[in-house]
CSV table of C-alpha atoms and ligand atoms in Angstrom, one decimal:
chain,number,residue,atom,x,y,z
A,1,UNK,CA,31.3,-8.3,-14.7
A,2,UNK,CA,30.4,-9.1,-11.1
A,3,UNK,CA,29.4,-12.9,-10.7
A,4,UNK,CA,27.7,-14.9,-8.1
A,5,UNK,CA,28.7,-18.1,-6.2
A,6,UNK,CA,26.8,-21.2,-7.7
A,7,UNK,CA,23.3,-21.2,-5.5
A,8,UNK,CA,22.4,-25.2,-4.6
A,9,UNK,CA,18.9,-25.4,-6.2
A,10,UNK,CA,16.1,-25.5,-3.2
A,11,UNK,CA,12.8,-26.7,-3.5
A,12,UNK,CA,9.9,-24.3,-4.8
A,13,UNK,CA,7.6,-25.8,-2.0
A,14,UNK,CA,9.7,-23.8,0.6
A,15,UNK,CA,9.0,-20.3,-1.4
A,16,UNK,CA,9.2,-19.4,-5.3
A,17,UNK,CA,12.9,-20.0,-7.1
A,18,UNK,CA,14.3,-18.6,-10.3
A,19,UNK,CA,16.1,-20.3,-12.7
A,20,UNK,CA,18.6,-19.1,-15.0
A,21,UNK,CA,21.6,-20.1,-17.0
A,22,UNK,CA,24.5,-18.1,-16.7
A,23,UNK,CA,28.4,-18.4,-18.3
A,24,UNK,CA,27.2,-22.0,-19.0
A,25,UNK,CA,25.6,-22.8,-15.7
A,26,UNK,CA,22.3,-23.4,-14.5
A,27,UNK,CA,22.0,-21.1,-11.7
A,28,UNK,CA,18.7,-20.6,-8.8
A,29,UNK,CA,18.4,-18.2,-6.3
A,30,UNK,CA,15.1,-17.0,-4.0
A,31,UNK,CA,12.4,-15.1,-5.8
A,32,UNK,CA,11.1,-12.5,-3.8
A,33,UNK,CA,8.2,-10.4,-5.1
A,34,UNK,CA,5.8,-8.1,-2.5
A,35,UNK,CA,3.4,-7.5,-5.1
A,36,UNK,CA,3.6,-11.5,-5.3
A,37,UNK,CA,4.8,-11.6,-9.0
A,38,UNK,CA,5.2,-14.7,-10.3
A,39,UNK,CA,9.1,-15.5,-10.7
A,40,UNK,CA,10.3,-14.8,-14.4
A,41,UNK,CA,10.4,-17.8,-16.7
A,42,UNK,CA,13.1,-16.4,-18.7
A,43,UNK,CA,16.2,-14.4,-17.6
A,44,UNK,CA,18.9,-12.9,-19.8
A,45,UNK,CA,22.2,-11.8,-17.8
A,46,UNK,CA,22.5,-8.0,-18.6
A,47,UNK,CA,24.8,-5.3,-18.0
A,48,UNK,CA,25.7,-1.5,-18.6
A,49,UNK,CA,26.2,-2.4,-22.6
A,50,UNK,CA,22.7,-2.6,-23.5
A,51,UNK,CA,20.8,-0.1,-24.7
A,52,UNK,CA,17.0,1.2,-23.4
A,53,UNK,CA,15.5,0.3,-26.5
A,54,UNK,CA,16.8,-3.5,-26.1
A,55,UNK,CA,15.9,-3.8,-22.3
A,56,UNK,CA,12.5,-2.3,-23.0
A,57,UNK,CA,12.1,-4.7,-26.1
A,58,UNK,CA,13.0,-7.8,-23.7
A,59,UNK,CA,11.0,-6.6,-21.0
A,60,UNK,CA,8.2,-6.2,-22.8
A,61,UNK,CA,8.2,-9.4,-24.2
A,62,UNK,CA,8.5,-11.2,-20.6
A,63,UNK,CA,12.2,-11.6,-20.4
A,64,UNK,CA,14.2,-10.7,-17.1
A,65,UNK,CA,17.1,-8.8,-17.1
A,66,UNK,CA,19.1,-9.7,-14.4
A,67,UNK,CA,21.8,-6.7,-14.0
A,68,UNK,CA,25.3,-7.7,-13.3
A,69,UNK,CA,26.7,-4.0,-14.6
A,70,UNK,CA,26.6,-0.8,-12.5
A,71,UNK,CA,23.9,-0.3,-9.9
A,72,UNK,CA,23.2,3.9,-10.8
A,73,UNK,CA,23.4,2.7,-14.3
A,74,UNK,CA,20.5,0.3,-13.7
A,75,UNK,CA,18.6,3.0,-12.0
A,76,UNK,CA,18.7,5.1,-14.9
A,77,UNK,CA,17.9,2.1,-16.8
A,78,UNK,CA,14.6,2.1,-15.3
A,79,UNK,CA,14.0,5.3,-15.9
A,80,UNK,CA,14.7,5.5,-19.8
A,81,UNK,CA,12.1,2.4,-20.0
A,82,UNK,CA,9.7,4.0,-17.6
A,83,UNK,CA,9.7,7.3,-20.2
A,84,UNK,CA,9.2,4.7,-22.9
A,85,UNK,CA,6.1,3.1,-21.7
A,86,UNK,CA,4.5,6.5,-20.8
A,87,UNK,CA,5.1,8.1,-24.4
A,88,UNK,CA,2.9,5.6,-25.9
A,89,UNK,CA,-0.5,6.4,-26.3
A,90,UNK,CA,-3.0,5.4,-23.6
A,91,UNK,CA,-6.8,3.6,-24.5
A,92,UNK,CA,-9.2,6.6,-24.9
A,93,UNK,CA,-12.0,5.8,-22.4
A,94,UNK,CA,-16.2,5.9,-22.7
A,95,UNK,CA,-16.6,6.5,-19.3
A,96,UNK,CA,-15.3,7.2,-15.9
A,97,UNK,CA,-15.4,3.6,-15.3
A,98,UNK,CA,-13.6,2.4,-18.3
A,99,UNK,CA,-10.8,4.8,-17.5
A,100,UNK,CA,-10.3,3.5,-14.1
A,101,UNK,CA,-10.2,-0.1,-15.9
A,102,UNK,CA,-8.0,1.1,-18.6
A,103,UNK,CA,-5.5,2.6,-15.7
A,104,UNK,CA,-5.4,-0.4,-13.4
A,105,UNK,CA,-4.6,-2.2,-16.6
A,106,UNK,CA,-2.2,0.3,-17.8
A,107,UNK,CA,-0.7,0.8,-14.5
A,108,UNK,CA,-0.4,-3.8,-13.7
A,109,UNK,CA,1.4,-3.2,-17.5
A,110,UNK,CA,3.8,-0.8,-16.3
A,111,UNK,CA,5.0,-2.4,-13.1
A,112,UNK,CA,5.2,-6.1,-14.9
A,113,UNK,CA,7.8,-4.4,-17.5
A,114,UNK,CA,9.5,-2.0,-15.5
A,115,UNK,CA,9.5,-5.0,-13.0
A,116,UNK,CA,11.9,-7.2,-15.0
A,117,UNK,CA,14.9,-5.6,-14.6
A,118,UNK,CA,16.9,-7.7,-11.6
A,119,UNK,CA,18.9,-7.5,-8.8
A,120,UNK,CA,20.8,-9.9,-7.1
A,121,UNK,CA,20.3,-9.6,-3.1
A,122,UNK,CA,23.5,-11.6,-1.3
A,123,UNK,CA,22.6,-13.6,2.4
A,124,UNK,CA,23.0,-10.2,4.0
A,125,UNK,CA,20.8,-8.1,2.0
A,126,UNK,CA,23.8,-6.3,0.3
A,127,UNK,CA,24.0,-6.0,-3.4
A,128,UNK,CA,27.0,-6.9,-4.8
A,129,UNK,CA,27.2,-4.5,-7.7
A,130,UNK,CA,29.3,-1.3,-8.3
A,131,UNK,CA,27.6,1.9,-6.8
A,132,UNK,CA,25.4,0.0,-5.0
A,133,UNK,CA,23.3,1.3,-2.0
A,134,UNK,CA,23.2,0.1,1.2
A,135,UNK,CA,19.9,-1.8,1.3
A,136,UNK,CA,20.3,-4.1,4.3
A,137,UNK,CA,18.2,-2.4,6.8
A,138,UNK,CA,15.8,-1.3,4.6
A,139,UNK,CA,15.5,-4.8,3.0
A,140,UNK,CA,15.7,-6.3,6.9
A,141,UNK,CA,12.9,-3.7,7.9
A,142,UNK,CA,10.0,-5.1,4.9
A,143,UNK,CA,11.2,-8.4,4.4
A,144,UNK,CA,12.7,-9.7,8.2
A,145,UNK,CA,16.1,-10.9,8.9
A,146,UNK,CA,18.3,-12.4,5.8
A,147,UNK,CA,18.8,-16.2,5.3
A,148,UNK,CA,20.3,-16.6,1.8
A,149,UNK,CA,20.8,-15.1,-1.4
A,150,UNK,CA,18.0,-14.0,-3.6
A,151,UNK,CA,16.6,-12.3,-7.2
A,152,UNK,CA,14.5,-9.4,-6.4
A,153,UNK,CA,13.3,-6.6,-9.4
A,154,UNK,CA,15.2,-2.9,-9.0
A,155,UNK,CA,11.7,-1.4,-8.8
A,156,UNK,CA,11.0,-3.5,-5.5
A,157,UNK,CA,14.2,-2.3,-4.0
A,158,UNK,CA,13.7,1.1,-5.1
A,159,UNK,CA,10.1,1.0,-3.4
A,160,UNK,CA,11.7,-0.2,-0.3
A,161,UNK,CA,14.4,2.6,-0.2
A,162,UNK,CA,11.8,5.0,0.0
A,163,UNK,CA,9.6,3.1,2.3
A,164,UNK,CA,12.8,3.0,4.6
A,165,UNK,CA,13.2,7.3,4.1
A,166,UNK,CA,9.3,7.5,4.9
A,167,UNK,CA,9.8,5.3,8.3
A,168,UNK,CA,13.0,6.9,9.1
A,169,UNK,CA,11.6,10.4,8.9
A,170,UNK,CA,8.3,9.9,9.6
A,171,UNK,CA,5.2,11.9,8.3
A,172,UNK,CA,3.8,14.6,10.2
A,173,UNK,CA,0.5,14.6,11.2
A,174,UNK,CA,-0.6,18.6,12.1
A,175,UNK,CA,-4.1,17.3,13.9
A,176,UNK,CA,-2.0,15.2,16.0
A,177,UNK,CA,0.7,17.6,16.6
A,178,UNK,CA,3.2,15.1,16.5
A,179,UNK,CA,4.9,12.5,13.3
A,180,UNK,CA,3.6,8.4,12.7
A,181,UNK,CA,5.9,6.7,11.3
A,182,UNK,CA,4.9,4.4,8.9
A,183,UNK,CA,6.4,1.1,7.9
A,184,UNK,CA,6.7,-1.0,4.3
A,185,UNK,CA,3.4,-1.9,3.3
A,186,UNK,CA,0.8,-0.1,5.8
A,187,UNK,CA,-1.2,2.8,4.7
A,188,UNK,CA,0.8,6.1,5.1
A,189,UNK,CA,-1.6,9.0,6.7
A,190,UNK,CA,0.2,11.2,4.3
A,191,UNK,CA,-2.6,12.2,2.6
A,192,UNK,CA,-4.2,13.2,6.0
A,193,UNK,CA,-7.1,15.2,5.5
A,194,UNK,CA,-9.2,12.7,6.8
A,195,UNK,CA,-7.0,12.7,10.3
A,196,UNK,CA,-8.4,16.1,10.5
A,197,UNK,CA,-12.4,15.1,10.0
A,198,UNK,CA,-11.3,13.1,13.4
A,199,UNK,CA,-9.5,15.5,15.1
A,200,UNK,CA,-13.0,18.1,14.7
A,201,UNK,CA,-15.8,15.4,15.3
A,202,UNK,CA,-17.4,15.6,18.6
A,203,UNK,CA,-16.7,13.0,20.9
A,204,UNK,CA,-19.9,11.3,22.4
A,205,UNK,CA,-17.6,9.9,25.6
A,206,UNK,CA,-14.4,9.8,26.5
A,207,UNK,CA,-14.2,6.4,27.9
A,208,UNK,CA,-13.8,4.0,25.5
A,209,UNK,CA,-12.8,3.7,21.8
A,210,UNK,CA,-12.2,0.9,18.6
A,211,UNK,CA,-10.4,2.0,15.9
A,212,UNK,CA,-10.8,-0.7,13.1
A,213,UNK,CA,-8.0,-1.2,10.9
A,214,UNK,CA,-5.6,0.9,12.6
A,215,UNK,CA,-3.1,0.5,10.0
A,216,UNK,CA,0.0,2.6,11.5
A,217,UNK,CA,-2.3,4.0,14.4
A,218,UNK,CA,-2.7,7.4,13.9
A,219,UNK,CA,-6.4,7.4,14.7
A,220,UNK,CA,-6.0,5.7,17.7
A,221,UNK,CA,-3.2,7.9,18.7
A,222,UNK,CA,-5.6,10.6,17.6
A,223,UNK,CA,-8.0,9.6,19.7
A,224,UNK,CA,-5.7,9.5,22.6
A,225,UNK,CA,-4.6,12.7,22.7
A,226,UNK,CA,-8.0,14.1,22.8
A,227,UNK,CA,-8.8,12.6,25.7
A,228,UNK,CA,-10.2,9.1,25.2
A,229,UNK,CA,-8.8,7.2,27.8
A,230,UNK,CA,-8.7,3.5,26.5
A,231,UNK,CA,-8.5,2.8,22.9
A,232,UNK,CA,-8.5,-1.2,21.0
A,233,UNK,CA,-7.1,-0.4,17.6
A,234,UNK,CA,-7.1,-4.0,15.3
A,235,UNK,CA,-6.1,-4.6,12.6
A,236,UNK,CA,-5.0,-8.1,10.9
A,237,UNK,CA,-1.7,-7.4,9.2
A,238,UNK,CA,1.4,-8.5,10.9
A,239,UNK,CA,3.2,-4.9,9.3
A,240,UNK,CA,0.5,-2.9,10.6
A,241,UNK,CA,0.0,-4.3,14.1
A,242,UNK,CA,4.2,-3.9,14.3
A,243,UNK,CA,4.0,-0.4,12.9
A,244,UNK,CA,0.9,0.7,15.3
A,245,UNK,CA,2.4,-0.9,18.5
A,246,UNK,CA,5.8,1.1,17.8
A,247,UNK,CA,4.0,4.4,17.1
A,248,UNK,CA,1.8,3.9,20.2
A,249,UNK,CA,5.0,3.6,22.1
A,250,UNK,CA,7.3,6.1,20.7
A,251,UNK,CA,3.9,8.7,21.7
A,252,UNK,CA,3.8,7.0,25.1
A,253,UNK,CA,0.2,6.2,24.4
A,254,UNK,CA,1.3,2.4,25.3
A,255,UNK,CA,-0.7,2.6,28.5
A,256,UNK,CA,-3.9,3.8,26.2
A,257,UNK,CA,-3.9,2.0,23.4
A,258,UNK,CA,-4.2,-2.0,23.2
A,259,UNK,CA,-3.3,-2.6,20.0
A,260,UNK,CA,-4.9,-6.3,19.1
A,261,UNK,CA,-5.0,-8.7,16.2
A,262,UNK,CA,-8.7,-8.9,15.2
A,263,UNK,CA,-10.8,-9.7,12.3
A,264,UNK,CA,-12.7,-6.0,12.4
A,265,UNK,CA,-14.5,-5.8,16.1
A,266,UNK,CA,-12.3,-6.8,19.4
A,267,UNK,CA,-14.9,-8.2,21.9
A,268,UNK,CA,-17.6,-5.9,23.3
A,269,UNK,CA,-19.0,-2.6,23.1
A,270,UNK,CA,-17.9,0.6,22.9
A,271,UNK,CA,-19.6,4.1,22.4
A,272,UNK,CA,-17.2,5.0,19.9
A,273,UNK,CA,-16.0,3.1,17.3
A,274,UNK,CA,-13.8,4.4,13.8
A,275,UNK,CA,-13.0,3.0,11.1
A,276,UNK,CA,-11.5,4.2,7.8
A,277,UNK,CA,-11.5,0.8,5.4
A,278,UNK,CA,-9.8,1.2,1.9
A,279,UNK,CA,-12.4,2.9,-0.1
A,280,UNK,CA,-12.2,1.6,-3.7
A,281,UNK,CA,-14.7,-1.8,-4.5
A,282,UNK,CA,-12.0,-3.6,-6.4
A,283,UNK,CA,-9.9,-6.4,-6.6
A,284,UNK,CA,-6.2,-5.4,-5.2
A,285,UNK,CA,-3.6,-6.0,-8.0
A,286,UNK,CA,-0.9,-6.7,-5.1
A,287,UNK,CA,-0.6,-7.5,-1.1
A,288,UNK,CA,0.2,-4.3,-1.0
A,289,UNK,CA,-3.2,-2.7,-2.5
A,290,UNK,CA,-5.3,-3.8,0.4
A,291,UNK,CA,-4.9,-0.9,1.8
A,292,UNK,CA,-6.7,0.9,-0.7
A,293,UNK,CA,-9.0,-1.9,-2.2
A,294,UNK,CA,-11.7,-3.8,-0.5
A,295,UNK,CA,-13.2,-5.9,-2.7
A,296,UNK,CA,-16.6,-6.6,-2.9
A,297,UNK,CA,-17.1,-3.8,-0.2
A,298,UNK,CA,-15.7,-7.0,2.7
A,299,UNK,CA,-14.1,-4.5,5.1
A,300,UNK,CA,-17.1,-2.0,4.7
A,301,UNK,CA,-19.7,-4.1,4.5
A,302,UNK,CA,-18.3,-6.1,7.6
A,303,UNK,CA,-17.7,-2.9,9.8
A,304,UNK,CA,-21.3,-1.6,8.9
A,305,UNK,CA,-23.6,-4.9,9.5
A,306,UNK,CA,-21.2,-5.3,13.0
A,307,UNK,CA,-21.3,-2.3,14.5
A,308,UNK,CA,-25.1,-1.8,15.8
A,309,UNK,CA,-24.5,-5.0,17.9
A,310,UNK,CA,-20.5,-3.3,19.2
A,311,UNK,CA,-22.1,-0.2,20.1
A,312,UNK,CA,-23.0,0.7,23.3
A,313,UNK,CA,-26.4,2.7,23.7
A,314,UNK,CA,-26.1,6.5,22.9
A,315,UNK,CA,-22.8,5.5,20.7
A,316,UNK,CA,-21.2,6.6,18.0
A,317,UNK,CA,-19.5,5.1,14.5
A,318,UNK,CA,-17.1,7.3,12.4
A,319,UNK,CA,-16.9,5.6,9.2
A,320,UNK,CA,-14.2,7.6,7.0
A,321,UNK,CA,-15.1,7.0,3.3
A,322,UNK,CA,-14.1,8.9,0.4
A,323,UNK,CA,-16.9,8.9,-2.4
A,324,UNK,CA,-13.7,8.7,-5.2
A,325,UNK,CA,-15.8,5.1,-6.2
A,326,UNK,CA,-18.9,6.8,-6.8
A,327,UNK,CA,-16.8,9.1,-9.4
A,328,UNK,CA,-15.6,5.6,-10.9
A,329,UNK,CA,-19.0,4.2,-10.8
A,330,UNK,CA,-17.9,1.9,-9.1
A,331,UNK,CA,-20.3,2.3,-6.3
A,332,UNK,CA,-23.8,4.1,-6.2
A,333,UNK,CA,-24.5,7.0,-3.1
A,334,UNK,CA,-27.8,5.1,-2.8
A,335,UNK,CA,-25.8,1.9,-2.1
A,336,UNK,CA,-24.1,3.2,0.5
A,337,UNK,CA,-27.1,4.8,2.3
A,338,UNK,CA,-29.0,1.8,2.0
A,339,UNK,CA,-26.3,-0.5,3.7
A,340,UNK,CA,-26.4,1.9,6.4
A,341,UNK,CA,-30.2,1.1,6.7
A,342,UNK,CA,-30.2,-2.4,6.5
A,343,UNK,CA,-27.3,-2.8,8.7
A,344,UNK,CA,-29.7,-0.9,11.1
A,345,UNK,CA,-27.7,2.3,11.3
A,346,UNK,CA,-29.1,6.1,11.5
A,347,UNK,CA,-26.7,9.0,10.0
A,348,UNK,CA,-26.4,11.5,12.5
A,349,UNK,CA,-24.6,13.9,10.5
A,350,UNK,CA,-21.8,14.0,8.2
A,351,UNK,CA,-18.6,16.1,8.1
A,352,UNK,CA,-16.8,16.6,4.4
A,353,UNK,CA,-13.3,17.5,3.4
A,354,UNK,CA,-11.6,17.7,0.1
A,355,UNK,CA,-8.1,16.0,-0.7
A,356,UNK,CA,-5.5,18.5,-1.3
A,357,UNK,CA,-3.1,15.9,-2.7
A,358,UNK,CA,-1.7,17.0,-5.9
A,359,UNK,CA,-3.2,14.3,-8.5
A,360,UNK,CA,-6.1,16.2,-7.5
A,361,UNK,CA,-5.5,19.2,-9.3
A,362,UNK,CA,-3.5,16.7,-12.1
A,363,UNK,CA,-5.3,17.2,-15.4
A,364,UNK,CA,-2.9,14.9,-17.2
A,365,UNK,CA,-3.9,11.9,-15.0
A,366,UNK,CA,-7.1,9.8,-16.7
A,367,UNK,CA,-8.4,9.5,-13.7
A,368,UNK,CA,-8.6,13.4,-13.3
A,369,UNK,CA,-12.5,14.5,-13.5
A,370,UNK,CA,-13.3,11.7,-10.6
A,371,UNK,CA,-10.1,12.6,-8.5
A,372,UNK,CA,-11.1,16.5,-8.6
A,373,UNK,CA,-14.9,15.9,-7.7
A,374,UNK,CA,-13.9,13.4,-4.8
A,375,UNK,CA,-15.1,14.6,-1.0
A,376,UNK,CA,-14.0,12.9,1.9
A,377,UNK,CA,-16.7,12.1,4.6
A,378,UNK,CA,-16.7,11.4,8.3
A,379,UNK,CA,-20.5,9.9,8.7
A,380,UNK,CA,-21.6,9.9,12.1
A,381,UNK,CA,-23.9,6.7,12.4
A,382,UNK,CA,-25.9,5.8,15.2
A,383,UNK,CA,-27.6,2.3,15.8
A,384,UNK,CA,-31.7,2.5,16.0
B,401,LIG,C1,-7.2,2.4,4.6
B,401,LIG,S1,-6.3,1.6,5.9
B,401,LIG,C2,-6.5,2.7,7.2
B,401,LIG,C3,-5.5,2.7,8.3
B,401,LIG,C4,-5.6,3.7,9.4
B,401,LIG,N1,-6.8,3.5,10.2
B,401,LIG,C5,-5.7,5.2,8.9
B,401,LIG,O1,-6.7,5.8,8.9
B,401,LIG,O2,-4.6,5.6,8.4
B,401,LIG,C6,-7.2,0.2,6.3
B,401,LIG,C7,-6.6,-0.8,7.3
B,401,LIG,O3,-7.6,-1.8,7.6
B,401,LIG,C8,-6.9,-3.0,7.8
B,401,LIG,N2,-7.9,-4.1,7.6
B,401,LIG,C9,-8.3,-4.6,6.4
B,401,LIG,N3,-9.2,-5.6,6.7
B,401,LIG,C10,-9.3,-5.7,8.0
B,401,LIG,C11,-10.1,-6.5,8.9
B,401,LIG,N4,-10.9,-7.4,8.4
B,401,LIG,N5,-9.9,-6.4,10.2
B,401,LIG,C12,-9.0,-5.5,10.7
B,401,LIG,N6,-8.3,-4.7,9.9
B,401,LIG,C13,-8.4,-4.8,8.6
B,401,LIG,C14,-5.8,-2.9,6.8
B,401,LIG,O4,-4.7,-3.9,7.1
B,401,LIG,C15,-5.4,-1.5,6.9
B,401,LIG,O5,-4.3,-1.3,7.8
């Protein structure tokens, strides 16, 4: 069994610290948790001798496992408790609603469990376990450069190897003719119909564009290449104005496209202005669901009431939204429409496409009947 040098014990004011005892020591190290889990109260040293049925019975019950055997071995670990959790029976539901309720539930479960299993992370970012993978730049690339040894859960790391694969290689982007690369925490175009509503709308001037929330800045880039000649993407997280800044460059777009930290609108007017904010009304589970929740509508409901007065006359707002919540009932059609009104917006017209991604066509996934109705719209909205 691999051990670790005795960790001096470091204030929790700085960041979080677990705790653990360990051959008759008390032992701390740096928490680190994306999805901003709190760190585990109680940890239990394990290695390759114990059993799925034991890990998944700890787990369960709150304890962390911090492995010390064989890293492949911990993997498959993972993936005996993963099968374990989803063999048991899931909450019938009495609506659309509920089931989305019942998932998010089912789903915050899931990763709390399968999220005790433990890994230690040396100074360097290198795990010092048998088999291990080479996690540094991956690790270097979501969480910056490496100051000191820390715990972090197997299913983070796992996350971040892929994340690191999907960076390295890139996702490509047929409307654009070209791949975005997207980093560890900003919304992947990989489901990219909606890149394609953009690509087809017609442009009312090729002067001037916002694209709000650029995320990895495929829109912008988008844009771009059809011929807009300045574009101000914004956006207000640090990953995504790193990740949009290096795609912009790597298209040599850099002398197009300003990308800017803003709260929604950079100063002024334009006569087009895009946005595609997450499109679920919900309360995000993790940092890293912002993407895809907005709760209480903020992102919407702030593009819509601001763009009238960022619009210059004659212009244009693309808002991308898919109608997924509607499905959920999570949010009524008639809502929508009459934010557009009161925000003082006309719809000029209104371009749909339907999401090819394959939990679309999932029957075994609760969420199945609303995911196979859901459309995808590109509303052209005009001020009055
Ligand atoms: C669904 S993603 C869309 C990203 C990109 N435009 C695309 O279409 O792939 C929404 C983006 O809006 C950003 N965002 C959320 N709130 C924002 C705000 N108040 N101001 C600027 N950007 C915001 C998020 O960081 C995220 O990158």
């Amino acid at each position: 069994m691999t051990t670790m040098d005795a960790i001096p014990a470091v204030p929790d004011t700085i960041y979080p610290v677990v705790n653990w005892t360990e051959a008759d020591a008390s032992r701390s190290a740096r928490w680190r948790s994306e999805s901003g889990a709190p760190p585990p109260k109680r940890v239990t040293v394990a290695d390759d001798r114990i059993t799925a049925d034991a890990a998944y019975r700890l787990a369960s019950e709150g304890s962390a496992l911090l492995w010390r055997g064989d890293f492949q071995n911990a993997r498959q670990l993972l993936q005996a408790m993963a099968r374990r959790i989803d063999r048991k029976p899931r909450k019938a539901a009495s609506s659309p609603t509920e089931a989305f309720n019942f998932h998010r539930q089912y789903q915050s479960q899931r990763a709390r469990t399968l999220g005790m299993v433990l890994l230690p992370l040396e100074a360097d970012y290198s795990i010092p376990l048998r088999r291990a993978v080479d996690v540094r730049q991956a690790c270097t690339e979501a969480y910056g450069p490496g100051d000191e040894p820390s715990l972090v859960s197997l299913r983070e790391i796992l996350g971040l190897i892929g994340a690191h694969e999907w960076r390295k290689t890139g996702v490509d982007i047929p409307a654009l003719g070209e791949r975005i690369h997207p980093h560890y925490g900003v919304f992947s175009p990989v489901r990219g119909e909606y890149v394609g509503l953009v690509a087809e709308a017609p442009l009312p001037s090729l002067k001037l564009a916002f694209d709000i929330g650029t995320g990895t800045g495929v829109l912008a880039a988008l844009l771009a290449k059809r011929g807009v000649k300045h574009v101000i993407a914004t956006d207000q997280d640090p990953r995504a104005l790193a990740c949009a800044r290096q795609n912009i460059a790597r298209l040599g777009l850099a002398g197009r496209v300003d990308v800017v930290e803003t709260d929604l609108f950079p100063p002024g007017r334009a006569p087009l202005i895009v946005c595609n904010p997450p499109w679920l009304p919900a309360r995000a589970n993790s940092p890293i669901e912002h993407a895809i929740y907005d709760p209480e509508s903020r992102m919407l409901r702030g593009f819509l009431n601001g763009l009238a007065a960022h619009l210059e006359p004659g212009g244009e707002g693309w808002l991308i939204l898919s109608d997924l919540a509607e499905h959920l009932g999570l949010r009524l059609r008639e809502t929508l429409l009459a934010a557009f009104d009161e925000a003082g917006l006309n719809v000029v017209a209104r371009m749909d496409t339907k999401p090819t991604h394959p939990r679309a066509t999932d029957d075994a996934d609760p969420l199945h009947a609303a995911r196979a109705a859901e459309v995808t719209s590109l509303w052209r909205l005009a001020a009055r």
